[in-house]
PDB file of C-alpha atoms in Angstrom:
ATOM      1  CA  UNK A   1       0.000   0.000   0.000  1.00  0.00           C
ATOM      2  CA  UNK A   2       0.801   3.683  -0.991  1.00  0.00           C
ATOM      3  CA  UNK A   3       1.914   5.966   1.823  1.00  0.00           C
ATOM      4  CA  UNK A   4      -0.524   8.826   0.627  1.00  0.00           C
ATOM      5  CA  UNK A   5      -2.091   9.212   4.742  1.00  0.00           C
ATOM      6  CA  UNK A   6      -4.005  12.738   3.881  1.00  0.00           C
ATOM      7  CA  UNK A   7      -3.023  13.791   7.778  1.00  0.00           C
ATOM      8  CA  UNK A   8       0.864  13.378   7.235  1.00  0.00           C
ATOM      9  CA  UNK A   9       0.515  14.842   3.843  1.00  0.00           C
ATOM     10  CA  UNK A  10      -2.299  17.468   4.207  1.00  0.00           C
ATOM     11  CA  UNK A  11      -5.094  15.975   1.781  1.00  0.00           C
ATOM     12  CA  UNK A  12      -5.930  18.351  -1.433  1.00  0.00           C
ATOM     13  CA  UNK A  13      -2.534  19.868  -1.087  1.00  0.00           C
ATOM     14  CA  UNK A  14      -0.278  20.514  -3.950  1.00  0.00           C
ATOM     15  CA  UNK A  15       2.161  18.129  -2.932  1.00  0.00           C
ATOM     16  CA  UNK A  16      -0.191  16.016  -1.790  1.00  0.00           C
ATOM     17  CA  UNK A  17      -1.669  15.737  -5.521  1.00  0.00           C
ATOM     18  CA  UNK A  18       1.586  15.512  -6.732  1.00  0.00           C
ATOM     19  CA  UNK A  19       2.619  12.521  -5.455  1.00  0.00           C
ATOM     20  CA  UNK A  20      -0.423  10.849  -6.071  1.00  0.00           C
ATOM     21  CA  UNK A  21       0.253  11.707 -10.222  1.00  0.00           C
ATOM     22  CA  UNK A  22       3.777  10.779  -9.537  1.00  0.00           C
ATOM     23  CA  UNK A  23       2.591   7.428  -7.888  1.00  0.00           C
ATOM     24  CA  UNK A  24      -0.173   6.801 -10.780  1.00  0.00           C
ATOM     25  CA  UNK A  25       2.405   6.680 -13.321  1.00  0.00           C
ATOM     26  CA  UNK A  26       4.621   4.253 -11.381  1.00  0.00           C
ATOM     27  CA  UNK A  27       2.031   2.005  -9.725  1.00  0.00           C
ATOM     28  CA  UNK A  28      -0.362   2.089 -13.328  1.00  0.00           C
ATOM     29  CA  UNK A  29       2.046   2.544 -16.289  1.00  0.00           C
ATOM     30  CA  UNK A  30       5.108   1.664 -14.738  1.00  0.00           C
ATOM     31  CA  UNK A  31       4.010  -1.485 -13.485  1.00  0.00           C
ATOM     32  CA  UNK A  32       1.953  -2.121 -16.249  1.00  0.00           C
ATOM     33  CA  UNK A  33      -0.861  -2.412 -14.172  1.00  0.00           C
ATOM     34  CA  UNK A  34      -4.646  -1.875 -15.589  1.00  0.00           C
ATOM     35  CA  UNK A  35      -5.466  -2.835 -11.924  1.00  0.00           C
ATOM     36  CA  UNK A  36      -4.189  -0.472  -9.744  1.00  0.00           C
ATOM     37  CA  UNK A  37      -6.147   2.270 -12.001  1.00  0.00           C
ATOM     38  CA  UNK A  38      -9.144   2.142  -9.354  1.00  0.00           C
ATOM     39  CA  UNK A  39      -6.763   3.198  -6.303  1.00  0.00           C
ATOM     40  CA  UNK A  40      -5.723   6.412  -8.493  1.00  0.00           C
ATOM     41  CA  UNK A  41      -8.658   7.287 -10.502  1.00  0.00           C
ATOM     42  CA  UNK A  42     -12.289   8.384  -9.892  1.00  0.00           C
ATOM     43  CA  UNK A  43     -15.458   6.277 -10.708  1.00  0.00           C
ATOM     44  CA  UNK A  44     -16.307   9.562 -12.819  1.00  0.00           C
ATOM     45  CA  UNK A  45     -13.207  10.296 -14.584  1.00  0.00           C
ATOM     46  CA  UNK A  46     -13.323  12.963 -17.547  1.00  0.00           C
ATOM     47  CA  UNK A  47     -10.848  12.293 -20.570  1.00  0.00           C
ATOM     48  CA  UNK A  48     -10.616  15.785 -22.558  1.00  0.00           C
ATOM     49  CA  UNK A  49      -8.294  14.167 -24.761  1.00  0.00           C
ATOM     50  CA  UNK A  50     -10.656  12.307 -27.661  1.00  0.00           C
ATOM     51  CA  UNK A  51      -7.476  10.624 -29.042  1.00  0.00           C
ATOM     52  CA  UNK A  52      -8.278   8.521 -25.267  1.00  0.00           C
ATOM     53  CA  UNK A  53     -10.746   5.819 -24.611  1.00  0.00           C
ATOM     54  CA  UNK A  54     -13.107   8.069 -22.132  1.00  0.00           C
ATOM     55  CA  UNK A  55     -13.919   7.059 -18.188  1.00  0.00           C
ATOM     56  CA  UNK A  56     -12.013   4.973 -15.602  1.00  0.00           C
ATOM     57  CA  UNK A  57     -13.050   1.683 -17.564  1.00  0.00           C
ATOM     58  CA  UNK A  58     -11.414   2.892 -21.100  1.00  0.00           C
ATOM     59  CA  UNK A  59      -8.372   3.909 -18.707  1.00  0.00           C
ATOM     60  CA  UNK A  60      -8.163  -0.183 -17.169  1.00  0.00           C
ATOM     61  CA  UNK A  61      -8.321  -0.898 -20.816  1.00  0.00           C
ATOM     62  CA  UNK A  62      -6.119   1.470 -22.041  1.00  0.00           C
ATOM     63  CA  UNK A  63      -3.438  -0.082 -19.839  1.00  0.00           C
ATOM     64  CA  UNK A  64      -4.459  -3.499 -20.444  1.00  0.00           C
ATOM     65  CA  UNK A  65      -3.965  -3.654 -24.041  1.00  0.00           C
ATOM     66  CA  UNK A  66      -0.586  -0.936 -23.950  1.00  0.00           C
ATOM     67  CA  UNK A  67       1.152  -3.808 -21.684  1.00  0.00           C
ATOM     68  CA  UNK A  68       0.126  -7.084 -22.178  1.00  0.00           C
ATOM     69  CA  UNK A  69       2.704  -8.296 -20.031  1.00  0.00           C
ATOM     70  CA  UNK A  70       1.386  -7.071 -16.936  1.00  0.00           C
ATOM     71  CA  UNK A  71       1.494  -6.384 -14.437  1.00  0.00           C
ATOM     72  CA  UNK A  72       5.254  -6.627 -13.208  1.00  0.00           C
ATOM     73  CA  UNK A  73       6.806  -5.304  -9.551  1.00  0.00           C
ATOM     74  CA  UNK A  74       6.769  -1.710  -9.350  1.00  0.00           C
ATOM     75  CA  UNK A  75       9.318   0.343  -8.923  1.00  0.00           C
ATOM     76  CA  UNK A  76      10.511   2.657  -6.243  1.00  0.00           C
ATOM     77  CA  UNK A  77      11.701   5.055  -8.483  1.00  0.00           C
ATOM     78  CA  UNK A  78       9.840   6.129 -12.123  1.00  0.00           C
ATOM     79  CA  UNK A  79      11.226   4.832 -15.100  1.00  0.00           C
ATOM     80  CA  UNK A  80      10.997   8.372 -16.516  1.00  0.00           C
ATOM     81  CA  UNK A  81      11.434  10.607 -14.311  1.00  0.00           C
ATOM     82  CA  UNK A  82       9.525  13.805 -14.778  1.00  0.00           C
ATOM     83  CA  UNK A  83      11.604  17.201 -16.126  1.00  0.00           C
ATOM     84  CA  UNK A  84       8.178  19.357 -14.761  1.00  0.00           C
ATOM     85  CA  UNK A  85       6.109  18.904 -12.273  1.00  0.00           C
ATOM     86  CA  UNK A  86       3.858  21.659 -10.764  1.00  0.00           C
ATOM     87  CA  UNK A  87       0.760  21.406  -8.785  1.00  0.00           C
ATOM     88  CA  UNK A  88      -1.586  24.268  -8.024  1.00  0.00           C
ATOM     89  CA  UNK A  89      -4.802  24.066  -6.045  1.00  0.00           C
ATOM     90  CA  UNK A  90      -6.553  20.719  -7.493  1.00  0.00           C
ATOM     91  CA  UNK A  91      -4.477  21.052 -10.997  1.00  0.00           C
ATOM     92  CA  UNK A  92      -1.246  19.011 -11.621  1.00  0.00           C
ATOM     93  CA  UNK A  93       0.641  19.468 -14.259  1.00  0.00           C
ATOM     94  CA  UNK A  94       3.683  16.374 -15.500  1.00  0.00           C
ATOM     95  CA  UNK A  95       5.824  16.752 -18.423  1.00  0.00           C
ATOM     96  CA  UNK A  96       8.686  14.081 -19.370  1.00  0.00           C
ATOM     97  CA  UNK A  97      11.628  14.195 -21.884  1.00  0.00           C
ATOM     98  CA  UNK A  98      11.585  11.624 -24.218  1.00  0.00           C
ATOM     99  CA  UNK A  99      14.633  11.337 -26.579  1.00  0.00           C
ATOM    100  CA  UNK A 100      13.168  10.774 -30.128  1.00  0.00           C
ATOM    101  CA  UNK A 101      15.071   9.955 -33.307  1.00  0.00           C
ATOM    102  CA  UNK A 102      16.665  12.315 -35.089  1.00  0.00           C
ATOM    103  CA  UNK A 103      17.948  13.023 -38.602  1.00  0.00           C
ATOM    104  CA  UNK A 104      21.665  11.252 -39.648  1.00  0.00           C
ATOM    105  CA  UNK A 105      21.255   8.992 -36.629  1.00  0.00           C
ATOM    106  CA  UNK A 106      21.013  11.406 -33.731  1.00  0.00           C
ATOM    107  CA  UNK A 107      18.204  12.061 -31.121  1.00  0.00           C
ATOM    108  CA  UNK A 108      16.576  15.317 -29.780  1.00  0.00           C
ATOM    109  CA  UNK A 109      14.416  15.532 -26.606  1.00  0.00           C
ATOM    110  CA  UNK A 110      10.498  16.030 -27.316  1.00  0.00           C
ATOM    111  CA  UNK A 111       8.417  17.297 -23.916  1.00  0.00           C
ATOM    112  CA  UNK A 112       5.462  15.617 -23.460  1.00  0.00           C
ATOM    113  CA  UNK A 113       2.741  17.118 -20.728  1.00  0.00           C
ATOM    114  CA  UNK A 114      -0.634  15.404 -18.869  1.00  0.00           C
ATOM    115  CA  UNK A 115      -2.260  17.883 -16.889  1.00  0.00           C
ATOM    116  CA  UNK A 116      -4.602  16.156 -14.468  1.00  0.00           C
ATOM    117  CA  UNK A 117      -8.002  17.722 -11.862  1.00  0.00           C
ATOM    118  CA  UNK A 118      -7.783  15.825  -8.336  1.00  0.00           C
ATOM    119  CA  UNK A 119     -11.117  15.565  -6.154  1.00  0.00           C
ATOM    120  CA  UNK A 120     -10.966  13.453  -3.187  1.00  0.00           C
ATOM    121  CA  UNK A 121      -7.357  12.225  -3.396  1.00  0.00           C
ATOM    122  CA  UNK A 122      -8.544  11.027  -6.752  1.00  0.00           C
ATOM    123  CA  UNK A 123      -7.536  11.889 -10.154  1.00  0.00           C
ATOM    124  CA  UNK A 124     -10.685  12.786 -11.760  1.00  0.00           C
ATOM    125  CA  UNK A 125      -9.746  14.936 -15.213  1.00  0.00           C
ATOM    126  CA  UNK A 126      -7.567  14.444 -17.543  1.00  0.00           C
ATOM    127  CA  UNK A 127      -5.785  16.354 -20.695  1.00  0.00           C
ATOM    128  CA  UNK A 128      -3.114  15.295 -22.551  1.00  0.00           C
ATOM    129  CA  UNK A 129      -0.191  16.933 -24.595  1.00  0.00           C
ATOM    130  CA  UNK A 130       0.287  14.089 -27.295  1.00  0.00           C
ATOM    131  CA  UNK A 131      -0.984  14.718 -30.468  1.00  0.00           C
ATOM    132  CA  UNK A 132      -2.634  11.770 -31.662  1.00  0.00           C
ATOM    133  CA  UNK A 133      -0.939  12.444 -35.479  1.00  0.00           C
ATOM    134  CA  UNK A 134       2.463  12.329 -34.468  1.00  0.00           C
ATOM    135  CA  UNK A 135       2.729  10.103 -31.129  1.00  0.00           C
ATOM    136  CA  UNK A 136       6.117   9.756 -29.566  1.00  0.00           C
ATOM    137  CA  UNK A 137       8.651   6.820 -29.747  1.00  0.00           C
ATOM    138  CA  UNK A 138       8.482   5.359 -26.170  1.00  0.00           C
ATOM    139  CA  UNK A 139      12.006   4.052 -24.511  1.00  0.00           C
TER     140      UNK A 139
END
């Protein structure tokens, strides 16, 4: 179990909703785990991205087909680590350098953001920075 105790962390906080996106992405993506979407996510989850299956269901699935594999131990540390992340009020915002392929063999780093509405110590909105016509090459 998570160490996310609302009265050591001060629940609805910044920091408080940071870790919990921090912790979604290790304990969900990381871990390849379509299960451990309903400890993070709200029964009433709002994708704003259309490119994304909508509600907490499409999410499970989401991960479910994206790692087949799954799930696996998580980690203690992400696998990539974020280059921004800012929380204000209920808002988080995560963004992640990615090295993509380059021309005559080299790479260049492309940001990619998630911004994310918390209610409850739940993530319950979503918008993504990936543009569904050009998706990134994942490590």
């Amino acid at each position: 179990m998570l160490d996310r105790d609302p009265a050591r962390l001060g629940e609805g906080t910044p920091s408080t909703n940071k870790l919990l996106v921090s912790d979604f992405y290790r304990c969900v993506f990381d871990a390849h785990n379509p299960g451990a979407v309903k400890e993070f996510v709200h029964e009433d989850y709002v994708q704003h991205s259309r490119h994304l299956p909508p509600g907490r269901a499409g999410l499970e699935a989401l991960v479910a087909g994206s790692f087949p594999d799954g799930p696996i131990p998580t980690p203690e540390e992400p696998s990539i680590p974020p280059s921004i992340l800012m929380g204000e009020g209920d808002l988080v915002v995560i963004a992640a350098a990615l090295p993509q392929p380059g021309g005559e063999g080299g790479t260049y780093l492309r940001y990619l953001y998630d911004a994310y509405r918390v209610r409850g110590g739940c993530l319950c909105e979503h918008w993504s920075g990936v543009d569904p016509h050009n998706r990134p090459v994942m490590p």
